[in-house]
Short mmCIF file of C-alpha atoms in Angstrom, two decimals:
data_model
loop_
_atom_site.label_atom_id
_atom_site.label_comp_id
_atom_site.label_asym_id
_atom_site.label_seq_id
_atom_site.Cartn_x
_atom_site.Cartn_y
_atom_site.Cartn_z
CA MET A 1 17.62 -0.68 11.52
CA VAL A 2 17.60 -4.68 10.78
CA ASN A 3 20.70 -6.59 10.67
CA ALA A 4 20.92 -9.53 8.76
CA ALA A 5 22.58 -11.38 11.10
CA ALA A 6 20.24 -10.38 13.55
CA LEU A 7 17.57 -11.12 11.28
CA LEU A 8 18.83 -15.27 11.18
CA LEU A 9 19.18 -15.32 14.59
CA GLN A 10 15.58 -14.00 15.39
CA LEU A 11 14.47 -16.78 13.30
CA GLN A 12 16.19 -19.33 14.58
CA LEU A 13 15.11 -18.52 18.45
CA LEU A 14 11.60 -18.57 16.84
CA TRP A 15 12.10 -21.99 15.80
CA LEU A 16 13.67 -23.08 19.13
CA ALA A 17 11.05 -21.21 20.87
CA ALA A 18 8.07 -23.26 19.01
CA LEU A 19 9.64 -26.77 20.24
CA SER A 20 9.42 -25.51 24.09
CA ARG A 21 5.66 -25.38 23.73
CA ARG A 22 2.32 -27.18 22.91
CA VAL A 23 -0.13 -24.73 20.54
CA VAL A 24 -3.61 -25.77 20.56
CA ALA A 25 -4.64 -26.60 16.99
CA PHE A 26 -7.84 -24.27 15.89
CA SER A 27 -10.69 -25.20 13.56
CA PRO A 28 -10.85 -23.33 10.37
CA GLN A 29 -13.51 -20.67 10.32
CA ALA A 30 -15.47 -19.21 7.07
CA SER A 31 -13.52 -15.61 8.06
CA VAL A 32 -9.98 -17.03 7.50
CA PRO A 33 -8.33 -17.13 4.27
CA PRO A 34 -8.08 -20.16 2.67
CA LEU A 35 -4.61 -20.55 2.12
CA LEU A 36 -4.15 -20.18 5.77
CA SER A 37 -6.83 -22.10 7.35
CA ILE A 38 -4.82 -24.57 8.50
CA SER A 39 -4.21 -26.15 12.27
CA ASP A 40 -2.63 -23.38 14.08
CA ARG A 41 0.56 -25.31 15.59
CA THR A 42 4.43 -23.46 14.35
CA ASN A 43 6.16 -24.63 11.19
CA ALA A 44 8.92 -25.62 13.39
CA GLN A 45 6.81 -27.76 15.81
CA VAL A 46 6.01 -30.05 12.47
CA ARG A 47 9.32 -30.27 11.79
CA PHE A 48 10.26 -31.14 15.11
CA GLU A 49 7.58 -33.66 15.36
CA SER A 50 8.21 -35.18 12.03
CA ARG A 51 11.97 -36.01 13.33
CA MET A 52 10.19 -37.47 16.31
CA SER A 53 8.32 -39.95 14.07
CA SER A 54 10.71 -41.42 11.53
CA GLU A 55 7.98 -43.51 10.31
CA SER A 56 5.86 -40.62 9.52
CA THR A 57 8.67 -38.23 8.10
CA ALA A 58 7.74 -38.14 4.92
CA THR A 59 4.25 -37.66 5.38
CA THR A 60 4.66 -34.59 7.84
CA THR A 61 7.20 -33.05 5.47
CA SER A 62 4.48 -33.48 2.94
CA ALA A 63 2.26 -31.87 5.24
CA LEU A 64 4.25 -29.17 6.43
CA HIS A 65 5.13 -28.15 2.70
CA SER A 66 1.33 -27.89 2.15
CA MET A 67 0.95 -24.97 5.26
CA VAL A 68 2.39 -22.29 3.29
CA SER A 69 1.98 -21.81 -0.72
CA SER A 70 4.94 -23.22 -3.11
CA TRP A 71 6.24 -20.53 -5.05
CA SER A 72 4.57 -21.70 -8.00
CA ASP A 73 1.45 -21.61 -6.69
CA LEU A 74 2.03 -17.90 -5.49
CA GLU A 75 3.25 -16.58 -9.22
CA LYS A 76 -0.23 -18.37 -10.21
CA GLN A 77 -2.14 -16.38 -7.54
CA ILE A 78 -0.41 -13.18 -8.65
CA GLY A 79 -1.88 -13.45 -11.74
CA VAL A 80 0.24 -11.01 -13.97
CA SER A 81 0.61 -11.19 -17.66
CA TYR A 82 4.08 -11.71 -17.59
CA LEU A 83 3.67 -15.22 -16.58
CA ASN A 84 1.91 -15.05 -20.21
CA PRO A 85 3.51 -14.61 -23.56
CA VAL A 86 3.26 -11.17 -23.34
CA PRO A 87 5.93 -8.11 -24.36
CA VAL A 88 7.99 -7.34 -21.32
CA PRO A 89 10.00 -4.23 -21.38
CA VAL A 90 13.77 -5.39 -21.34
CA SER A 91 15.88 -3.50 -18.04
CA ILE A 92 19.15 -4.42 -17.94
CA ASP A 93 21.63 -3.67 -15.05
CA SER A 94 24.98 -3.33 -16.87
CA VAL A 95 26.99 -4.09 -13.92
CA LEU A 96 25.61 -7.52 -13.53
CA GLN A 97 25.03 -8.40 -17.40
CA PRO A 98 28.03 -6.78 -19.05
CA GLU A 99 27.94 -8.27 -22.31
CA LYS A 100 26.31 -6.44 -25.02
CA PRO A 101 22.54 -6.76 -25.91
CA SER A 102 20.86 -6.47 -29.11
CA PHE A 103 19.46 -3.08 -29.56
CA SER A 104 15.61 -2.39 -30.56
CA THR A 105 15.04 -1.34 -34.38
CA ASP A 106 11.70 -0.67 -33.08
CA GLN A 107 11.63 1.37 -29.99
CA PRO A 108 14.34 3.43 -28.22
CA THR A 109 16.91 2.39 -25.48
CA LEU A 110 17.39 4.65 -22.46
CA PHE A 111 20.53 4.71 -21.00
CA ARG A 112 20.00 6.00 -17.06
CA GLU A 113 21.95 5.71 -13.56
CA ARG A 114 21.69 2.10 -12.42
CA HIS A 115 20.49 2.97 -9.30
CA GLY A 116 17.84 5.82 -9.72
CA TRP A 117 19.61 8.85 -8.00
CA CYS A 118 20.70 11.02 -11.16
CA PRO A 119 18.12 13.68 -11.55
CA TYR A 120 19.28 14.05 -15.10
CA SER A 121 18.21 10.42 -15.93
CA GLU A 122 15.23 10.60 -13.84
CA ARG A 123 13.74 13.46 -16.87
CA VAL A 124 14.06 11.30 -19.20
CA TRP A 125 12.89 8.49 -17.76
CA LEU A 126 10.14 9.79 -16.23
CA THR A 127 8.97 11.33 -19.98
CA LEU A 128 9.17 7.37 -21.40
CA GLU A 129 6.89 6.57 -18.29
CA LEU A 130 4.38 9.57 -19.09
CA LEU A 131 4.38 8.38 -22.97
CA ASP A 132 3.98 4.99 -22.09
CA ILE A 133 5.35 3.77 -25.19
CA PRO A 134 7.39 0.71 -25.19
CA TYR A 135 11.76 1.39 -24.63
CA ASP A 136 14.48 -0.72 -23.48
CA THR A 137 16.88 0.57 -20.40
CA ILE A 138 20.27 -0.07 -19.86
CA ARG A 139 21.06 1.07 -16.56
CA ILE A 140 24.61 2.29 -15.98
CA ASP A 141 27.07 2.95 -13.19
CA ASN A 142 27.95 5.93 -12.07
CA THR A 143 29.80 5.97 -9.01
CA GLY A 144 33.06 4.49 -10.30
CA GLY A 145 32.44 1.24 -10.58
CA PRO A 146 32.57 -1.03 -14.20
CA ARG A 147 30.80 0.29 -17.43
CA PRO A 148 30.18 -1.77 -20.26
CA SER A 149 32.87 -1.54 -23.08
CA TYR A 150 29.51 -0.86 -25.28
CA TYR A 151 28.67 2.19 -23.84
CA SER A 152 30.83 5.23 -24.87
CA GLY A 153 28.67 7.99 -22.98
CA ALA A 154 30.81 10.06 -20.56
CA THR A 155 27.54 10.68 -18.64
CA THR A 156 23.76 9.50 -18.28
CA PRO A 157 21.29 9.74 -19.45
CA GLN A 158 21.89 8.76 -23.02
CA MET A 159 19.28 7.64 -25.75
CA GLU A 160 20.10 4.54 -28.48
CA TRP A 161 17.10 5.39 -31.48
CA PRO A 162 15.59 2.97 -33.10
CA ASN A 163 18.05 4.12 -36.41
CA GLY A 164 20.98 3.31 -34.39
CA LYS A 165 21.62 7.02 -33.76
CA THR A 166 22.87 8.38 -29.98
CA GLN A 167 21.61 11.19 -28.76
CA GLY A 168 22.73 13.10 -24.83
CA GLU A 169 21.28 16.06 -22.70
CA SER A 170 18.29 15.37 -20.85
CA MET A 171 16.02 18.62 -21.88
CA ASP A 172 17.64 17.86 -25.58
CA LEU A 173 15.63 13.84 -24.96
CA VAL A 174 12.87 15.30 -23.09
CA TYR A 175 12.42 17.78 -26.41
CA GLN A 176 12.80 14.95 -29.16
CA LEU A 177 10.56 12.70 -27.31
CA ASP A 178 7.49 15.05 -27.34
CA GLU A 179 8.93 15.97 -30.79
CA ASP A 180 8.50 12.10 -32.14
CA TYR A 181 5.55 10.74 -30.14
CA SER A 182 2.10 12.17 -29.77
CA SER A 183 0.33 10.23 -26.71
CA TYR A 184 1.15 13.01 -24.52
CA ASP A 185 2.01 16.88 -25.23
CA PHE A 186 4.77 18.21 -23.03
CA GLN A 187 3.98 21.79 -25.21
CA SER A 188 8.08 21.28 -25.45
CA ALA A 189 7.70 24.55 -27.99
CA ASN A 190 5.38 26.53 -25.64
CA SER A 191 7.52 30.10 -24.77
CA GLN A 192 6.68 29.72 -21.47
CA VAL A 193 7.35 26.44 -20.77
CA ARG A 194 10.88 27.17 -22.11
CA GLU A 195 11.68 29.99 -20.04
CA THR A 196 10.35 28.30 -16.83
CA ILE A 197 13.15 25.73 -17.71
CA SER A 198 15.70 28.06 -18.14
CA LYS A 199 14.76 30.11 -14.69
CA PHE A 200 15.78 26.35 -12.57
CA ARG A 201 19.47 27.46 -12.85
CA SER A 202 18.81 31.26 -11.51
CA VAL A 203 16.75 29.73 -8.73
CA PHE A 204 18.59 26.68 -7.46
CA PRO A 205 22.07 27.34 -5.74
CA SER A 206 25.01 27.82 -7.72
CA GLY A 207 28.15 26.85 -6.49
CA ALA A 208 27.18 23.55 -5.11
CA ARG A 209 28.93 20.18 -5.25
CA PRO A 210 27.85 18.19 -8.10
CA SER A 211 26.34 14.72 -6.97
CA SER A 212 23.30 12.34 -8.35
CA ARG A 213 22.70 11.57 -4.81
CA ALA A 214 22.50 14.79 -3.38
CA ALA A 215 22.03 17.14 -5.82
CA PHE A 216 22.42 20.99 -5.25
CA LEU A 217 22.84 20.18 -1.17
CA PHE A 218 26.80 20.60 -0.66
CA GLN A 219 29.24 22.64 -0.87
CA TYR A 220 32.84 21.96 -2.67
CA SER A 221 34.00 21.52 1.28
CA GLY A 222 31.29 18.70 1.88
CA GLU A 223 29.24 20.75 4.68
CA PRO A 224 25.87 21.42 3.50
CA LEU A 225 24.61 24.70 2.11
CA TRP A 226 23.37 27.11 4.48
CA LYS A 227 20.08 27.12 5.60
CA SER A 228 19.31 30.58 4.29
CA THR A 229 20.25 29.54 0.92
CA PHE A 230 17.81 27.11 0.56
CA GLU A 231 15.11 28.98 2.17
CA GLU A 232 15.58 31.72 -0.78
CA THR A 233 15.66 28.79 -3.05
CA LEU A 234 12.22 27.59 -2.11
CA LYS A 235 10.82 31.11 -1.43
CA LYS A 236 11.64 31.68 -5.44
CA THR A 237 10.15 28.49 -6.35
CA ASP A 238 6.97 28.94 -4.59
CA GLU A 239 6.83 32.60 -6.03
CA LEU A 240 7.38 30.85 -9.49
CA LEU A 241 4.26 28.56 -8.92
CA ALA A 242 2.07 31.50 -7.80
CA GLU A 243 2.31 33.01 -11.16
CA THR A 244 0.34 30.25 -12.82
CA LYS A 245 -3.29 29.27 -12.22
CA GLY A 246 -3.00 25.47 -11.81
CA PRO A 247 -0.93 23.56 -9.58
CA PHE A 248 1.84 22.87 -11.95
CA PHE A 249 4.62 25.23 -13.37
CA VAL A 250 2.66 26.18 -16.41
CA GLY A 251 -1.23 25.55 -15.82
CA ASP A 252 -3.34 22.86 -14.91
CA SER A 253 -1.43 20.03 -16.57
CA LEU A 254 2.18 18.76 -16.61
CA THR A 255 4.56 20.05 -19.01
CA ALA A 256 8.14 19.91 -19.86
CA ALA A 257 8.49 22.48 -17.11
CA ASP A 258 7.67 19.85 -14.27
CA ILE A 259 9.97 16.97 -15.97
CA ALA A 260 12.67 19.44 -15.54
CA TRP A 261 12.37 20.74 -12.16
CA CYS A 262 10.75 17.33 -10.51
CA PRO A 263 13.79 15.24 -9.34
CA PHE A 264 15.43 17.84 -8.21
CA LEU A 265 12.39 19.28 -5.99
CA GLU A 266 11.64 15.70 -4.99
CA ARG A 267 15.20 15.31 -3.74
CA TYR A 268 14.77 18.60 -1.47
CA ARG A 269 11.42 17.61 -0.26
CA TYR A 270 12.83 14.41 1.68
CA GLN A 271 16.86 15.82 2.24
CA LEU A 272 16.51 19.28 3.13
CA PRO A 273 14.83 18.12 6.43
CA CYS A 274 18.10 16.18 7.24
CA LEU A 275 20.28 18.75 6.65
CA HIS A 276 18.95 21.82 8.80
CA GLU A 277 16.20 22.04 11.88
CA ASP A 278 12.82 23.74 10.84
CA LEU A 279 13.59 23.68 7.26
CA ASN A 280 10.71 21.58 5.41
CA PRO A 281 9.68 22.50 1.32
CA TYR A 282 6.44 20.62 2.05
CA ASP A 283 4.92 22.77 4.31
CA SER A 284 1.67 24.45 3.58
CA LYS A 285 2.07 27.59 5.10
CA LEU A 286 5.29 28.77 4.33
CA TYR A 287 5.14 27.56 0.94
CA PRO A 288 1.41 26.57 -0.45
CA HIS A 289 2.35 26.48 -4.17
CA LEU A 290 5.16 24.30 -3.91
CA THR A 291 2.99 21.94 -1.76
CA ALA A 292 0.30 22.14 -4.27
CA TRP A 293 2.70 21.31 -6.60
CA TYR A 294 4.37 17.79 -4.52
CA ASN A 295 0.41 16.81 -4.19
CA ALA A 296 -0.75 17.40 -7.96
CA MET A 297 2.76 15.54 -9.38
CA ASP A 298 1.83 12.56 -6.31
CA GLN A 299 -1.62 12.28 -8.62
CA ILE A 300 0.50 11.33 -11.82
CA PRO A 301 0.20 7.58 -12.06
CA ALA A 302 3.47 7.37 -14.41
CA TYR A 303 5.76 9.15 -11.13
CA ALA A 304 3.97 7.86 -8.29
CA CYS A 305 3.83 4.20 -9.23
CA ARG A 306 7.65 3.92 -10.75
CA VAL A 307 9.73 7.01 -11.18
CA LYS A 308 9.70 8.44 -7.54
CA GLY A 309 11.90 7.82 -4.80
CA ASN A 310 10.36 7.64 -1.62
CA ALA A 311 11.56 9.47 1.67
CA SER A 312 13.45 6.38 3.46
CA SER A 313 15.75 5.86 0.37
CA TRP A 314 16.97 9.64 0.14
CA ARG A 315 17.14 10.14 3.84
CA LYS A 316 19.39 6.69 3.24
CA VAL A 317 21.83 7.90 0.88
CA LEU A 318 22.76 11.24 2.64
CA PHE A 319 24.23 8.53 5.44
CA MET A 320 26.98 7.31 2.74
CA ALA A 321 29.82 8.92 2.65
CA GLY A 322 31.21 10.75 -1.25
CA PHE A 323 29.32 11.79 -4.10
CA GLY A 324 28.35 15.28 -2.89
CA ASN A 325 29.28 15.04 0.71
CA GLY A 326 32.71 15.63 0.19
CA GLY A 327 33.91 11.92 1.54
CA MET A 328 32.43 12.12 5.02
CA VAL A 329 28.79 12.47 6.40
CA PRO A 330 28.46 16.04 7.72
CA ILE A 331 27.60 16.14 11.51
CA GLU A 332 24.49 17.81 11.17
CA ILE A 333 22.93 14.40 9.17
CA LYS A 334 24.82 12.08 11.97
CA GLY A 335 23.32 13.93 14.52
CA ASN A 336 19.85 13.97 13.21
CA LYS A 337 19.85 10.09 12.11
CA ASP A 338 18.00 8.60 15.06
CA ASN A 339 14.97 11.21 14.55
CA LEU A 340 14.91 10.98 10.65
CA ILE A 341 14.58 6.87 11.08
CA GLN A 342 11.72 7.37 13.83
CA ARG A 343 10.06 9.58 11.38
CA ASP A 344 10.66 6.69 8.85
CA LYS A 345 8.62 4.80 10.87
CA GLU A 346 5.99 7.22 11.91
CA ASN A 347 5.83 7.38 7.97
CA MET A 348 4.70 4.04 7.83
CA SER A 349 1.43 4.08 9.07
CA GLN A 350 0.07 6.83 7.14
CA MET A 351 -1.11 5.05 3.83
CA ASN A 352 -4.11 5.63 2.04
CA GLU A 353 -4.62 2.47 0.88
CA ALA A 354 -7.89 3.62 -1.69
CA SER A 355 -6.25 6.22 -3.24
CA ASP A 356 -2.82 4.20 -3.78
CA LEU A 357 -5.22 1.37 -5.51
CA GLU A 358 -6.87 4.38 -7.86
CA ILE A 359 -3.45 5.47 -8.80
CA TRP A 360 -1.95 2.53 -9.01
CA GLN A 361 -4.67 0.81 -11.37
CA ALA A 362 -4.73 3.85 -13.80
CA TYR A 363 -0.89 2.67 -13.93
CA ALA A 364 -1.18 -1.03 -14.43
CA SER A 365 -4.31 -0.38 -17.09
CA THR A 366 -2.32 -0.35 -20.08
CA ARG A 367 0.96 -2.27 -18.68
CA PRO A 368 -0.23 -6.23 -18.74
CA TYR A 369 3.06 -6.89 -17.63
CA VAL A 370 2.19 -4.89 -14.28
CA ALA A 371 0.18 -6.52 -11.35
CA ASP A 372 -2.85 -4.89 -10.77
CA THR A 373 -2.48 -4.00 -7.12
CA PRO A 374 0.77 -2.20 -5.09
CA GLN A 375 0.77 -5.45 -2.75
CA ALA A 376 0.83 -7.76 -5.96
CA GLN A 377 3.55 -6.02 -7.47
CA ALA A 378 5.38 -6.00 -4.42
CA ALA A 379 4.75 -9.70 -4.49
CA GLN A 380 6.05 -10.29 -7.74
CA ILE A 381 9.23 -8.34 -7.13
CA ILE A 382 9.90 -10.63 -4.32
CA CYS A 383 8.76 -14.04 -6.42
CA SER A 384 11.36 -12.58 -9.13
CA ASN A 385 14.19 -11.74 -6.76
CA ARG A 386 13.94 -14.54 -4.12
CA GLN A 387 17.39 -15.71 -4.85
CA VAL A 388 18.83 -12.85 -4.80
CA ILE A 389 16.94 -12.06 -1.37
CA LEU A 390 17.89 -15.36 -0.07
CA LYS A 391 21.57 -14.71 -1.45
CA ASP A 392 21.95 -11.36 0.14
CA THR A 393 20.20 -11.64 3.71
CA LEU A 394 22.42 -15.30 4.22
CA LYS A 395 25.77 -13.35 3.00
CA ARG A 396 25.00 -10.34 5.63
CA GLY A 397 24.38 -12.94 8.10
CA GLY A 398 27.71 -13.91 8.28
CA ASP A 399 27.02 -17.62 9.87
CA THR A 400 27.85 -19.88 7.02
CA SER A 401 27.37 -22.89 9.64
CA THR A 402 23.62 -22.40 9.41
CA ALA A 403 23.36 -21.93 5.54
CA SER A 404 21.17 -24.72 5.05
CA SER A 405 18.76 -24.69 7.78
CA SER A 406 18.65 -20.46 7.83
CA GLU A 407 17.95 -20.86 3.91
CA GLU A 408 14.96 -23.08 4.40
CA GLU A 409 13.33 -20.51 7.04
CA LEU A 410 13.65 -17.59 5.40
CA ASP A 411 12.29 -19.05 2.14
CA GLU A 412 9.32 -19.90 4.03
CA THR A 413 9.37 -16.80 5.42
CA MET A 414 9.26 -14.84 1.99
CA ARG A 415 6.85 -16.98 1.38
CA GLU A 416 4.25 -16.41 3.93
CA LEU A 417 5.19 -12.83 3.24
CA VAL A 418 3.96 -13.24 -0.15
CA GLU A 419 0.62 -14.68 1.05
CA VAL A 420 0.07 -11.45 3.06
CA LEU A 421 0.93 -9.14 0.03
CA LEU A 422 -1.61 -11.64 -1.91
CA GLY A 423 -4.13 -11.19 1.24
CA ASN A 424 -4.11 -14.89 1.89
CA ALA A 425 -2.84 -13.92 5.49
CA ASP A 426 -2.69 -11.22 7.75
CA GLU A 427 -1.43 -9.61 10.89
CA THR A 428 -4.28 -11.48 12.35
CA SER A 429 -3.74 -14.85 11.03
CA LEU A 430 -0.43 -15.62 11.12
CA THR A 431 0.99 -17.58 14.48
CA ASN A 432 2.78 -15.26 16.49
CA ASP A 433 6.13 -16.45 15.63
CA SER A 434 5.14 -16.46 12.00
CA ARG A 435 4.10 -12.63 12.43
CA ARG A 436 7.59 -12.02 14.25
CA ALA A 437 9.69 -13.35 11.25
CA VAL A 438 7.96 -11.84 8.54
CA GLY A 439 7.85 -8.70 10.61
CA ALA A 440 11.52 -9.18 10.73
CA LEU A 441 12.22 -9.91 7.15
CA VAL A 442 9.94 -7.47 5.68
CA ALA A 443 12.07 -4.71 8.10
CA PHE A 444 14.97 -6.10 6.56
CA LEU A 445 13.69 -5.58 3.25
CA ASN A 446 13.03 -2.09 3.43
CA GLU A 447 16.11 -1.53 5.27
CA ARG A 448 17.91 -2.98 2.15
CA MET A 449 15.72 -1.47 -0.03
CA CYS A 450 16.56 1.28 -2.71
CA VAL A 451 13.58 2.95 -4.61
CA PRO A 452 12.56 3.20 -7.35
CA ARG A 453 15.62 1.16 -8.04
CA ASP A 454 14.09 -2.44 -6.60
CA MET A 455 10.53 -1.04 -6.96
CA GLY A 456 8.23 1.71 -6.98
CA ALA A 457 7.16 4.39 -4.10
CA THR A 458 3.71 3.10 -4.08
CA PRO A 459 4.39 -1.14 -3.43
CA ALA A 460 6.96 -0.21 -1.59
CA ALA A 461 5.17 1.79 1.05
CA VAL A 462 2.97 -1.27 1.24
CA LEU A 463 5.95 -2.93 2.73
CA GLU A 464 6.73 -0.10 4.86
CA HIS A 465 2.88 -0.24 5.89
CA LEU A 466 2.93 -3.92 6.67
CA GLU A 467 6.03 -3.46 8.61
CA TRP A 468 4.28 -0.99 11.26
CA LYS A 469 1.24 -3.05 11.32
CA LEU A 470 3.44 -6.30 12.43
CA GLN A 471 4.95 -4.41 14.86
CA THR A 472 2.30 -2.76 16.49
CA TYR A 473 -0.27 -6.16 16.45
CA ASN A 474 -1.41 -6.26 19.90
#
């Protein structure tokens, strides 16, 4: 876990260390990416030398800024169409932007929970992404924080249709979308699909404390449900999936039944191992049909690339007190915390870049505002949110006396990180100090990031894998 103050301190120590030694420059080789084909002196050393010679300060400073691409140059390299005049979906965080927007009269507007925690919001969000239709999003706080005055709904999700009508209830919205749009057939009227959806309530535990962060996990006392309760739920789910000939709940293709079950099984996949030892829904020996369903869902581009949360984020929310665990973090979770963090680090090394790229390209092919690769998408998000990232890191660093120099260092390190994501550099071409600084920054971002709030699971996996590569490079 990376502390922001520790990150700032590390960057400063790297800067000071660079002043104490002379690094021999190297000649650019053909194999070195073009933007990093420069002297292997650290940027801090260049700044030090420029101060030693006041007559050449302007020239050296100019050379320094040319070593790492500017933000404007990096944005051009990303190559996404959002830099061009194409329609970009509206997505408003109502906590940060409480003013009433102008609602579209051409496309639906989804009101969903702002962090991506609400499983019922996820049902409708996934449906919209699968349909691949234009829609706007307004994210609503469900944790007791401020809500915009124009939002009259008691819960999420809610939909404002182009005709001004407002509607709630997640599966009613799924059925309505299936009826109104023909780009994907969810078979909502199919009797087997409806029957499978209705079985959800009898299969999932009754008497659980309501929670969006931890659905069907805790008793009202705040303690986790019994292990045997979870095992019974997983067993019944596996048996239900065994009744169909395909990997999905009703055959070979995804239907409204999968949409209904998906958010809850997704959370179980990553959160149950946190609660009880040897409890793993993704166990092909104990639950072969459920494991096959997980694998099939991971091949659905709209789900895998944007709507799905990841292991790290779903585990982190369990370390938060309240909203499911009765105001306290159960001892089972606290005691398992180090093991879970270590497991997350081990998962960083497990990335099938070719498979992820293929799924991502299928998702991006109909969305011109999305980057061509998950690496470029992560770079785009960092570029777009760089000021927020700077402020967040400096705020959590807590040392305002070094804010100016730290901001400069962090800005440069962020640009180096984007260079790596765009393929202009990698762990072998960065200097040792830059590699450590970028590694510390990406570790901090991974710790702070919430998936799918901040980005989809696929680009988030890129950052996790990069953290592992930078930490394990010899």
